[in-house]
Amino acid sequence: MAALRAALGALLAAARVRSPPLGQRPPRAPCSASAAARGAAMEPAPRWLAGLRFDNRALRALPVETPPPGPEGAPSAPRPVPGACFSRVRPAPLRQPRLVALSEPALALLGLGAPPADAAAREAREAEVALFFSGNALLPGAEPAAHCYCGHQFGQFAGQLGDGAAMYLGEVCTAAGERWELQLKGAGPTPFSRQADGRKVLRSSIREFLCSEAMFHLGIPTTRAGACVTSQSTVVRDVFYDGNPKYEKCTVVLRIASTFLRFGSFEIFKSADEHTGREGPSVGRNDIRVQMLDYVIGTFYPEIQAAHADNSVQRNAAFFREVTRRTARMVAEWQCVGFCHGVLNTDNMSIVGLTIDYGPFGFLDRYDPDHVCNASDNAGRYAYSKQPEVCKWNLQKLVEALEPELPRELGEAILAEEFDAEFRRRYLQKMRRKLGLVHAELEDDGVLVAKLLETMHLTGADFTNTFHLLSSFPVGPEPQGMPEFLDALTAQCASLEELKLAFRPQMDPRQLSMMLMLAQSNPQLFALIGTRANVTKELERVEQQSRLEQLSSAELLSRNRSHWADWLQEYRARLEKDREGAGDSDTWQAERLRVMRANNPKYVLRNYIAQNAIEAAENGDFSEVRRVLKLLEAPYHREGEAAEVPEAEGAGGAHSGGHSYGSKPPLWAAELCVT
């Protein structure tokens, strides 16, 4: 260990010496396989991460603000940043950084190679990750900067936002010619931190780290997470905004993507908003908007640039058309795995169609189309069922942000033509595969899917487990095991206890009574308060609770079996049509199982699974984070694997009690609150 510490000390000293002063760029490496190979041949064998080759194209192509002079080492002061897309920053060091977990598949994107078998070599790699990806030292060629963007938050234009807790490190070029942007989230203050400290804490960082990788392995476009590093440095956070703050450990996540530019990147030019009066910091700078379009299209949509090199309007229209299609496909994928993004603001929408910024998020447990995963979203703007329409609304704001380089009428026509059609196409395509409809596509398939979701809603069925279970539905002219299958299916429905918990009133009865009296006596004042929707929901809860009190567990079970028997009858008939068109029944059955198992995950990052990992990590045990990561790297059934995960793999955390992560969530999971 002494030798390891000495080596790391030398590495830290070298990294500090080679890090460029603020405002000075290091030598650039071309992003090509031959250049990377030449660089490697010219130098002695580098340490693991120090061998990464940076070529920071974004900082060359887009305007960068050099911060005003201030005390050496002082953090960036919050301020407007006009006329620039980036501002140079420095990560703030942490005390005793320590690796929580790293994702080998994500780091492999950077060409870093397979993990060593030797324990000492693995320990050295982990120490190197903790050093560089905590922000305590800069890799040679890194140029930290914070990105300036604006955004519509919960439907209102918020003005300048920017990377308040994230930092662009640079773009790594691999030997294969790929280019990946590295970003640290939680590395300290930037000009966009406003009154915040630029830090993230262990619980939120673990959630982002795990979900980024979970989404990738589910097959959904997403940014990646390469590492999660915590420390002994602390910040004060009021977790539930209830006046009970506590000290939490500062933690940093390494994020990886082709780019982190977003819809809000183009909103920095917005003129004064008619509702909020706020405007973008670079209002009137159409020259920068043109620069951004040239950079984004030329770098991330080169085929569009090549096809429309002589006509910028056609080029920009083709670009917006592709962004619209990618966004529609992305949200369709979300809907098909029950993923809820809790903060679908324009500043959290990727310009290349990736899922970004995992703040409040959640996967559906009990199917509820009105599920809201963010407890701060009081109006339910970003409820699960509203996600497609919200993404379309955000695209409308992008249309407005691209004007005049893309005429608004043309952009709106593209949006009307493309989004709904592309969403329905991808959604129904994915749902057919989830239901094992592998041969024929029928017009009524959308109705079958809608009836399935209605049945799941009526019975409170678990979204993930219900779809996963359908692959074992008995088919054929004389199917065996139908009663047993119905038993298994109804076991995934909400119990009476779960329903009573889900529909318990949220308002004090006296408060509700006062609101109802106000609605009758002074409807205008009641309308101004803006709580009509909340009161309506509360009345629905009270009514539902009353019905549940009159219901027995046996009656609930009987009702659920009846609902499922009705839908399964239609499903069986549809499967028969699919089988008849396939010819050989055995071949069709094998293909059906293969497709369903590849499209219906057994494991998603449910809130309670993340909570187990967080609680263990907060007690200094990172093994559960790493175990959950491995589980999420293989969410689908694999040929030759056992049907159930061994208890040791699926269990862990203070609340698990040996609970398999492929099972229905425990009752306490419904009590978790994410803001």
XYZ file of C-alpha atoms in Angstrom:
675
model
C 0.000 0.000 0.000
C 2.879 2.400 0.737
C 4.263 1.872 -2.768
C 0.794 2.389 -4.235
C 0.329 5.630 -2.303
C 3.745 6.874 -3.439
C 2.938 6.080 -7.067
C -0.383 7.877 -6.821
C 1.310 10.850 -5.189
C 3.673 11.098 -8.131
C 0.748 10.709 -10.527
C -1.160 13.508 -8.783
C 1.877 15.791 -8.939
C 2.363 15.044 -12.632
C -1.321 15.629 -13.364
C -1.217 19.000 -11.637
C 1.908 20.031 -13.502
C 0.454 19.016 -16.861
C -2.965 20.586 -16.288
C -3.199 23.824 -18.331
C -3.797 27.132 -16.576
C -7.330 28.455 -16.811
C -7.872 29.979 -20.256
C -4.927 28.154 -21.879
C -5.537 25.202 -24.176
C -3.279 22.150 -24.209
C -1.963 20.678 -27.467
C -4.770 19.017 -29.423
C -4.754 15.442 -30.633
C -6.527 14.660 -33.915
C -9.428 12.251 -33.581
C -8.259 9.415 -35.795
C -7.043 5.883 -35.267
C -3.691 6.569 -36.903
C -3.063 9.690 -34.839
C -3.910 7.901 -31.624
C -1.573 5.066 -32.575
C 1.253 7.484 -33.421
C 0.830 9.246 -30.079
C 0.967 5.975 -28.211
C 4.106 4.896 -30.076
C 5.944 8.150 -29.415
C 5.515 8.126 -25.626
C 6.429 5.625 -22.937
C 3.587 3.379 -21.803
C 1.165 5.723 -20.003
C -0.742 5.030 -16.882
C -4.233 3.728 -17.452
C -6.316 6.929 -17.618
C -3.458 9.268 -18.489
C -3.296 7.536 -21.874
C -6.663 8.957 -22.966
C -6.331 11.215 -26.027
C -8.319 14.459 -25.879
C -9.466 16.552 -28.832
C -11.930 19.136 -27.524
C -13.771 20.128 -30.672
C -16.731 21.783 -28.932
C -14.481 24.401 -27.327
C -12.905 25.191 -30.689
C -16.191 25.381 -32.581
C -18.283 27.354 -30.082
C -17.596 30.607 -28.182
C -16.028 30.124 -24.748
C -16.028 32.712 -21.992
C -12.804 33.196 -20.067
C -13.910 34.079 -16.525
C -13.138 37.561 -15.201
C -9.960 37.739 -13.101
C -10.292 36.861 -9.444
C -8.324 35.342 -6.575
C -6.311 32.297 -7.610
C -8.214 29.145 -6.783
C -11.470 31.001 -6.036
C -14.634 29.245 -7.225
C -16.551 30.594 -10.192
C -18.950 33.345 -9.154
C -22.576 32.927 -10.288
C -23.290 35.421 -13.090
C -24.914 35.832 -16.504
C -22.728 34.533 -19.309
C -23.673 36.419 -22.498
C -22.184 35.689 -25.891
C -20.781 32.254 -25.001
C -21.753 28.585 -25.021
C -19.168 27.578 -22.408
C -17.290 29.145 -19.524
C -13.969 27.817 -18.279
C -14.050 26.392 -14.754
C -11.989 24.328 -12.338
C -13.197 21.293 -10.366
C -13.063 21.804 -6.605
C -11.004 19.125 -4.805
C -12.602 16.652 -2.399
C -11.209 15.171 0.800
C -10.211 11.508 0.536
C -12.046 10.546 -2.658
C -13.044 6.892 -2.780
C -14.527 4.829 -5.599
C -18.068 3.608 -5.033
C -18.350 1.695 -8.311
C -17.284 1.841 -11.919
C -18.950 0.533 -15.064
C -16.546 -1.507 -17.140
C -18.878 -1.510 -20.204
C -19.131 2.296 -20.105
C -15.385 2.819 -19.652
C -14.768 0.383 -22.505
C -16.243 3.039 -24.827
C -13.067 5.023 -24.185
C -10.852 2.143 -25.328
C -9.531 1.469 -21.829
C -9.428 -2.292 -22.158
C -10.640 -5.136 -19.965
C -10.189 -5.065 -16.194
C -7.028 -6.789 -14.953
C -7.280 -10.093 -13.113
C -4.603 -9.080 -10.609
C -6.081 -7.616 -7.396
C -3.254 -5.089 -6.939
C -3.684 -3.836 -10.506
C -7.433 -3.485 -9.974
C -6.797 -1.541 -6.777
C -4.422 0.779 -8.611
C -7.019 1.370 -11.328
C -9.695 2.161 -8.761
C -7.374 4.645 -7.041
C -6.679 6.298 -10.396
C -10.418 6.589 -11.102
C -10.968 8.126 -7.662
C -8.192 10.649 -8.285
C -9.157 11.866 -11.751
C -12.925 11.431 -11.688
C -13.384 13.170 -8.355
C -11.977 16.345 -9.899
C -8.908 16.243 -7.648
C -6.590 16.092 -10.655
C -6.972 16.788 -14.364
C -6.060 14.328 -17.068
C -3.567 15.658 -19.628
C -5.580 17.366 -22.354
C -8.724 17.941 -20.292
C -10.195 21.446 -20.470
C -12.961 21.763 -17.882
C -15.803 24.055 -18.856
C -19.443 24.579 -17.919
C -22.096 24.732 -20.631
C -24.509 27.667 -20.841
C -28.138 26.842 -21.602
C -31.631 28.008 -20.754
C -34.863 26.089 -20.370
C -38.582 25.903 -19.864
C -39.057 24.369 -16.416
C -42.504 22.992 -15.624
C -43.853 24.964 -18.574
C -42.330 28.349 -17.699
C -39.236 29.930 -19.221
C -36.601 30.099 -16.493
C -33.917 32.117 -18.297
C -30.259 31.160 -17.914
C -29.704 27.783 -16.228
C -26.518 26.067 -17.404
C -24.263 23.431 -15.880
C -24.617 24.377 -12.237
C -23.222 21.067 -10.995
C -21.656 19.552 -14.107
C -18.408 20.161 -15.966
C -17.325 19.266 -19.465
C -13.858 17.699 -19.178
C -13.220 17.293 -22.870
C -13.693 14.852 -25.730
C -11.779 11.594 -25.814
C -10.851 10.114 -29.170
C -10.415 6.360 -29.335
C -8.202 4.267 -31.573
C -11.372 3.246 -33.422
C -12.023 6.877 -34.345
C -14.921 7.388 -31.953
C -15.378 10.592 -29.972
C -16.847 10.682 -26.461
C -17.498 13.694 -24.265
C -16.572 13.256 -20.597
C -18.404 15.188 -17.920
C -18.140 15.314 -14.141
C -21.385 15.872 -12.258
C -20.996 17.260 -8.740
C -17.438 18.614 -9.103
C -18.068 22.060 -7.648
C -19.440 25.532 -8.414
C -19.665 27.098 -11.865
C -20.989 30.451 -13.104
C -24.356 28.688 -13.443
C -24.600 27.391 -9.874
C -26.710 30.403 -8.816
C -26.944 30.096 -5.014
C -25.977 26.399 -4.980
C -22.607 24.785 -4.235
C -22.234 22.701 -7.403
C -22.133 19.488 -5.392
C -24.084 16.244 -5.608
C -24.482 13.768 -2.771
C -24.173 10.019 -2.466
C -27.863 9.090 -2.753
C -28.584 11.099 -5.917
C -25.272 10.102 -7.501
C -25.872 6.385 -6.945
C -29.311 6.716 -8.518
C -27.905 8.504 -11.568
C -24.984 6.109 -11.922
C -27.152 2.982 -11.723
C -29.997 4.269 -13.888
C -27.737 5.507 -16.684
C -26.321 2.024 -17.037
C -29.669 0.285 -16.461
C -31.253 2.231 -19.305
C -28.419 1.368 -21.677
C -28.718 -2.336 -20.968
C -32.486 -2.106 -21.454
C -31.699 -0.905 -24.982
C -32.831 2.704 -24.487
C -30.800 5.649 -25.858
C -29.046 7.250 -22.894
C -25.978 8.974 -21.605
C -23.646 6.594 -19.794
C -22.054 6.609 -16.345
C -18.470 5.424 -16.067
C -17.789 5.875 -12.354
C -19.206 7.069 -9.061
C -16.706 8.556 -6.581
C -17.578 9.717 -3.067
C -15.493 11.469 -0.411
C -15.192 12.683 3.155
C -16.193 16.206 2.102
C -19.753 17.064 3.092
C -22.530 19.484 2.253
C -25.787 20.210 4.037
C -28.988 19.050 2.355
C -32.642 19.196 3.396
C -33.641 15.892 1.814
C -37.422 16.281 2.038
C -37.559 20.099 2.271
C -39.087 19.723 5.730
C -36.673 21.822 7.778
C -34.513 18.857 8.839
C -31.188 19.281 6.999
C -28.278 16.904 7.454
C -24.682 16.530 6.335
C -24.191 14.334 3.265
C -21.054 13.174 1.477
C -20.024 14.976 -1.697
C -20.061 12.549 -4.612
C -19.171 12.847 -8.300
C -20.428 10.857 -11.301
C -18.442 10.513 -14.515
C -20.901 10.851 -17.397
C -20.154 9.849 -20.998
C -22.038 10.740 -24.184
C -21.465 11.852 -27.740
C -22.649 15.266 -26.529
C -24.582 16.820 -23.663
C -26.014 19.632 -25.786
C -29.768 19.941 -25.346
C -32.855 21.806 -26.533
C -32.100 24.471 -23.948
C -28.696 25.051 -25.559
C -30.554 26.866 -28.345
C -32.749 28.833 -25.917
C -29.919 31.165 -24.839
C -31.008 33.448 -27.699
C -34.630 33.735 -26.550
C -36.074 37.235 -26.322
C -38.016 38.349 -23.248
C -40.669 35.766 -22.419
C -44.226 37.096 -22.442
C -45.117 35.276 -19.214
C -41.998 35.499 -17.047
C -40.199 38.458 -18.634
C -36.942 36.496 -18.615
C -34.676 36.335 -21.642
C -31.669 34.335 -22.730
C -28.186 35.706 -21.973
C -27.290 35.802 -25.686
C -30.497 37.338 -27.017
C -29.943 38.837 -30.472
C -26.821 36.739 -31.197
C -28.029 34.880 -34.259
C -24.391 34.493 -35.304
C -23.857 32.108 -32.374
C -27.054 30.215 -33.220
C -25.651 29.671 -36.734
C -22.353 28.490 -35.211
C -24.195 26.027 -32.997
C -26.243 24.634 -35.877
C -23.109 24.248 -38.009
C -21.331 22.465 -35.159
C -24.204 20.189 -34.102
C -25.248 19.143 -37.596
C -21.707 18.814 -38.949
C -20.526 16.786 -35.936
C -23.515 14.647 -34.952
C -25.539 14.557 -38.183
C -22.820 14.535 -40.879
C -25.048 12.730 -43.390
C -27.555 15.595 -43.191
C -24.770 18.161 -43.590
C -23.489 16.331 -46.674
C -26.949 16.004 -48.239
C -27.860 19.695 -47.821
C -24.506 21.473 -47.890
C -25.811 24.155 -50.282
C -29.134 24.943 -48.579
C -29.086 25.780 -44.884
C -32.877 25.919 -44.502
C -33.311 22.432 -45.965
C -30.401 21.233 -43.857
C -31.894 22.667 -40.658
C -35.308 21.225 -41.528
C -33.797 17.763 -42.048
C -31.953 18.125 -38.747
C -35.121 19.038 -36.850
C -36.995 16.189 -38.535
C -34.399 13.700 -37.301
C -34.370 15.160 -33.775
C -38.169 14.834 -33.740
C -38.026 11.202 -34.823
C -35.341 10.300 -32.321
C -37.224 11.981 -29.497
C -40.455 10.196 -30.426
C -38.684 6.830 -30.509
C -36.956 7.506 -27.198
C -40.163 8.335 -25.315
C -41.888 5.327 -26.894
C -39.121 3.163 -25.437
C -39.645 4.813 -22.048
C -43.350 4.008 -22.123
C -42.693 0.379 -23.006
C -40.508 -0.253 -19.951
C -42.523 1.934 -17.583
C -39.804 4.569 -17.169
C -40.786 7.985 -15.792
C -38.511 11.016 -16.184
C -39.447 13.351 -13.360
C -38.107 16.625 -14.792
C -38.884 16.703 -18.512
C -37.906 20.336 -18.970
C -36.448 21.583 -22.253
C -33.027 21.752 -20.599
C -33.249 17.984 -19.991
C -33.939 17.044 -23.618
C -30.951 15.838 -25.645
C -30.245 17.264 -29.090
C -29.230 13.759 -30.237
C -32.145 11.838 -28.722
C -30.587 10.494 -25.516
C -32.106 10.185 -22.054
C -30.209 12.714 -19.936
C -30.171 14.085 -16.395
C -31.392 11.416 -14.005
C -32.706 13.528 -11.154
C -36.103 12.376 -9.913
C -37.036 9.300 -11.956
C -38.807 6.036 -11.397
C -40.005 2.824 -13.000
C -43.643 1.847 -12.622
C -44.392 -0.780 -9.998
C -48.191 -0.940 -9.823
C -49.422 0.207 -13.235
C -50.931 3.661 -12.954
C -50.990 5.896 -16.049
C -51.181 8.950 -13.780
C -48.114 7.955 -11.763
C -45.867 10.922 -10.893
C -42.344 9.930 -9.876
C -41.271 13.395 -8.690
C -42.899 14.446 -5.429
C -42.176 18.080 -6.337
C -44.396 17.813 -9.434
C -47.577 18.769 -7.604
C -49.620 19.322 -10.756
C -48.569 16.026 -12.341
C -47.199 17.741 -15.451
C -44.708 14.927 -16.017
C -46.925 11.963 -15.170
C -46.126 8.716 -16.971
C -49.014 8.982 -19.455
C -48.191 12.619 -20.279
C -44.568 12.035 -21.280
C -45.156 11.759 -25.053
C -47.177 14.979 -25.158
C -44.618 16.809 -23.007
C -41.777 15.743 -25.298
C -43.784 17.054 -28.236
C -44.332 20.352 -26.374
C -40.597 20.596 -25.757
C -39.940 20.057 -29.462
C -42.271 22.972 -30.163
C -40.028 25.113 -27.945
C -37.011 23.909 -29.931
C -38.767 25.016 -33.127
C -39.152 28.476 -31.634
C -35.506 28.501 -30.528
C -34.235 27.681 -34.043
C -36.027 30.580 -35.735
C -35.048 32.329 -38.035
C -32.583 29.664 -39.206
C -35.549 27.295 -39.411
C -38.806 29.125 -40.275
C -41.327 28.396 -37.539
C -44.099 27.339 -39.940
C -41.798 24.756 -41.512
C -40.676 23.418 -38.149
C -44.229 23.170 -36.845
C -45.317 21.343 -40.003
C -42.494 18.811 -39.520
C -43.454 18.328 -35.870
C -47.119 17.755 -36.769
C -46.170 15.329 -39.517
C -43.531 13.301 -37.725
C -43.900 13.075 -33.958
C -47.216 11.315 -33.384
C -46.748 8.972 -36.322
C -43.218 7.990 -35.282
C -44.230 7.536 -31.647
C -47.194 5.294 -32.510
C -45.121 3.272 -34.954
C -42.290 2.590 -32.486
C -44.626 2.082 -29.515
C -46.821 -0.463 -31.283
C -43.797 -2.193 -32.811
C -42.276 -2.605 -29.348
C -45.561 -3.671 -27.736
C -46.097 -6.348 -30.382
C -42.702 -7.758 -29.532
C -43.438 -7.608 -25.806
C -46.599 -9.653 -26.473
C -44.854 -12.144 -28.750
C -46.720 -11.142 -31.909
C -43.850 -12.003 -34.201
C -45.479 -12.814 -37.524
C -48.557 -10.759 -38.418
C -49.293 -7.084 -37.777
C -53.020 -6.413 -37.423
C -54.856 -3.094 -37.192
C -56.541 -4.122 -33.948
C -53.240 -4.722 -32.131
C -53.397 -1.246 -30.636
C -56.788 -2.065 -29.137
C -55.395 -5.271 -27.610
C -52.547 -3.310 -26.006
C -54.957 -0.662 -24.686
C -57.158 -3.362 -23.144
C -54.107 -4.965 -21.539
C -53.102 -1.686 -19.912
C -56.685 -1.100 -18.796
C -56.709 -4.545 -17.178
C -53.391 -3.820 -15.489
C -54.800 -0.547 -14.184
C -58.019 -2.140 -12.908
C -56.119 -4.871 -11.086
C -53.130 -2.798 -9.964
C -50.798 -5.232 -11.721
C -47.037 -4.852 -11.549
C -45.931 -3.456 -14.921
C -42.562 -5.177 -15.324
C -43.508 -8.551 -13.834
C -46.788 -8.842 -15.738
C -45.102 -8.484 -19.104
C -42.304 -10.806 -18.039
C -44.829 -13.421 -16.927
C -46.755 -13.368 -20.215
C -43.931 -15.261 -21.925
C -45.046 -18.331 -19.932
C -48.682 -18.014 -21.049
C -49.832 -21.505 -22.140
C -50.667 -21.596 -25.849
C -51.900 -24.261 -28.236
C -55.224 -25.936 -29.004
C -55.386 -27.601 -25.564
C -53.198 -25.482 -23.280
C -52.146 -26.946 -19.974
C -51.655 -25.046 -16.746
C -54.138 -22.221 -17.280
C -55.349 -22.124 -13.630
C -51.771 -22.038 -12.394
C -50.934 -19.237 -14.834
C -53.911 -17.207 -13.620
C -52.740 -17.732 -10.050
C -49.287 -16.418 -10.937
C -50.731 -13.461 -12.815
C -53.129 -12.400 -10.080
C -50.268 -12.669 -7.566
C -48.739 -9.712 -9.421
C -51.856 -7.607 -8.789
C -52.123 -5.118 -5.949
C -53.310 -6.528 -2.641
C -56.049 -4.875 -0.631
C -53.394 -3.499 1.716
C -51.440 -2.008 -1.186
C -54.532 -0.362 -2.641
C -55.528 1.162 0.680
C -52.027 2.589 0.992
C -52.051 3.900 -2.587
C -55.422 5.619 -2.253
C -55.149 6.959 1.255
C -56.262 10.599 1.486
C -53.544 13.241 1.224
C -55.493 16.127 2.799
C -56.753 16.585 6.318
C -60.577 16.137 6.227
C -61.037 19.621 7.633
C -58.846 21.116 4.907
C -60.816 19.287 2.223
C -64.104 20.475 3.735
C -62.876 24.076 3.737
C -61.782 23.813 0.108
C -65.176 22.442 -0.919
C -66.923 25.259 0.948
C -64.711 27.809 -0.798
C -65.503 26.257 -4.178
C -69.192 26.793 -3.511
C -69.072 30.214 -1.847
C -66.353 31.893 -3.927
C -65.592 29.928 -7.104
C -63.494 32.775 -8.545
C -61.132 32.788 -5.559
C -61.052 28.989 -5.607
C -60.016 29.093 -9.270
C -57.243 31.606 -8.486
C -55.796 29.323 -5.821
C -55.344 26.724 -8.561
C -56.128 23.619 -6.521
C -59.178 22.342 -8.395
C -57.290 19.362 -9.812
C -55.880 18.486 -6.380
C -59.318 18.636 -4.768
C -60.794 16.465 -7.515
C -58.062 13.882 -7.002
C -58.598 13.983 -3.269
C -62.319 13.331 -3.671
C -61.478 10.375 -5.916
C -59.164 9.001 -3.206
C -61.871 9.347 -0.558
C -64.375 7.571 -2.783
C -61.905 4.809 -3.630
C -61.036 4.333 0.033
C -64.711 3.966 0.854
C -65.120 1.255 -1.781
C -62.018 -0.570 -0.574
C -63.342 -0.649 2.978
C -66.342 -2.615 1.700
C -64.189 -5.100 -0.220
C -62.697 -8.345 1.083
C -59.431 -9.901 -0.107
C -61.355 -12.865 -1.553
C -63.651 -10.556 -3.508
C -60.666 -8.607 -4.828
C -58.959 -11.809 -5.966
C -62.119 -13.043 -7.708
C -62.559 -9.723 -9.465
C -58.934 -9.681 -10.628
C -59.138 -13.231 -11.983
C -62.241 -12.301 -13.936
C -60.592 -9.221 -15.474
C -57.542 -11.205 -16.511
C -59.513 -14.175 -17.833
C -61.411 -11.823 -20.160
C -58.270 -10.245 -21.581
C -56.373 -13.522 -21.864
C -59.181 -14.915 -23.986
C -58.606 -12.113 -26.516
C -54.857 -12.551 -26.249
C -55.104 -16.274 -26.966
C -57.196 -15.617 -30.057
C -54.640 -13.070 -31.300
C -51.762 -15.489 -30.699
C -53.602 -18.140 -32.692
C -53.835 -15.774 -35.663
C -50.135 -15.109 -35.378
C -49.344 -18.825 -35.178
C -51.568 -19.720 -38.136
C -49.669 -17.396 -40.412
C -46.306 -18.775 -39.363
C -46.553 -22.323 -40.649
C -44.548 -24.518 -38.283
C -45.945 -24.219 -34.727
C -42.768 -25.269 -32.936
C -40.651 -22.755 -34.836
C -43.218 -20.026 -34.132
C -43.311 -20.878 -30.426
C -39.517 -20.780 -30.158
C -39.407 -17.427 -31.921
C -42.205 -16.036 -29.741
C -40.349 -16.958 -26.552
C -37.059 -15.581 -27.851
C -38.607 -12.235 -28.807
C -40.602 -11.863 -25.587
C -37.627 -12.682 -23.400
C -35.543 -10.124 -25.278
C -38.142 -7.374 -24.809
C -39.587 -7.937 -21.332
C -36.972 -7.267 -18.655
C -36.982 -9.123 -15.384
C -35.018 -6.368 -13.654
C -35.434 -2.595 -13.735
C -34.052 -0.060 -11.270
C -37.032 0.182 -8.964
C -36.815 2.857 -6.282
C -36.552 0.363 -3.444
C -33.650 -1.447 -5.131
C -31.771 1.837 -5.453
C -32.662 2.664 -1.845
C -31.167 -0.597 -0.597
C -27.923 0.199 -2.399
C -27.931 3.783 -1.091
C -28.470 2.793 2.532
C -25.648 0.257 2.380
C -23.333 2.806 0.735
C -24.134 5.474 3.306
C -22.937 2.961 5.896
C -19.670 2.490 4.001
C -20.607 -0.728 2.167
C -20.466 -0.306 -1.627
C -20.954 -3.988 -2.420
C -24.712 -3.620 -2.920
C -24.218 -0.835 -5.482
C -21.851 -3.087 -7.408
C -24.141 -6.119 -7.080
C -27.149 -4.157 -8.347
C -25.062 -2.805 -11.229
C -24.207 -6.345 -12.327
C -27.858 -7.347 -12.082
C -28.923 -4.410 -14.258
C -26.279 -5.215 -16.857
C -28.292 -8.359 -17.718
C -31.948 -7.346 -17.283
C -33.367 -9.806 -19.798
C -33.656 -13.574 -19.734
C -30.574 -15.308 -21.103
C -30.619 -18.760 -22.627
C -29.375 -21.356 -20.182
C -29.935 -19.171 -17.124
C -32.109 -20.282 -14.257
C -35.608 -18.854 -14.181
C -34.986 -17.210 -10.822
C -31.989 -15.231 -9.594
C -30.173 -16.875 -6.677
C -31.068 -15.231 -3.391
C -27.521 -13.980 -2.801
C -27.636 -12.047 -6.064
C -31.076 -10.587 -5.641
C -30.859 -9.696 -1.969
C -29.166 -6.962 -0.041
C -29.702 -3.753 1.854
C -31.371 -2.989 5.120
C -34.886 -3.660 3.899
C -34.435 -6.586 1.526
C -34.659 -9.443 3.984
C -33.699 -11.897 1.245
C -36.283 -10.399 -1.132
C -35.552 -11.245 -4.777
C -35.232 -8.174 -6.979
C -37.203 -10.013 -9.649
C -40.182 -10.343 -7.321
C -43.033 -7.963 -6.671
C -41.780 -5.019 -4.546
C -42.303 -5.146 -0.773
C -45.042 -2.979 0.699
C -42.595 -0.445 2.164
C -41.438 0.439 -1.359
C -44.668 2.372 -1.927
C -43.670 4.775 0.868
C -40.490 5.969 -0.851
C -40.503 9.623 -1.857
C -38.191 11.081 -4.520
C -37.974 14.849 -5.098
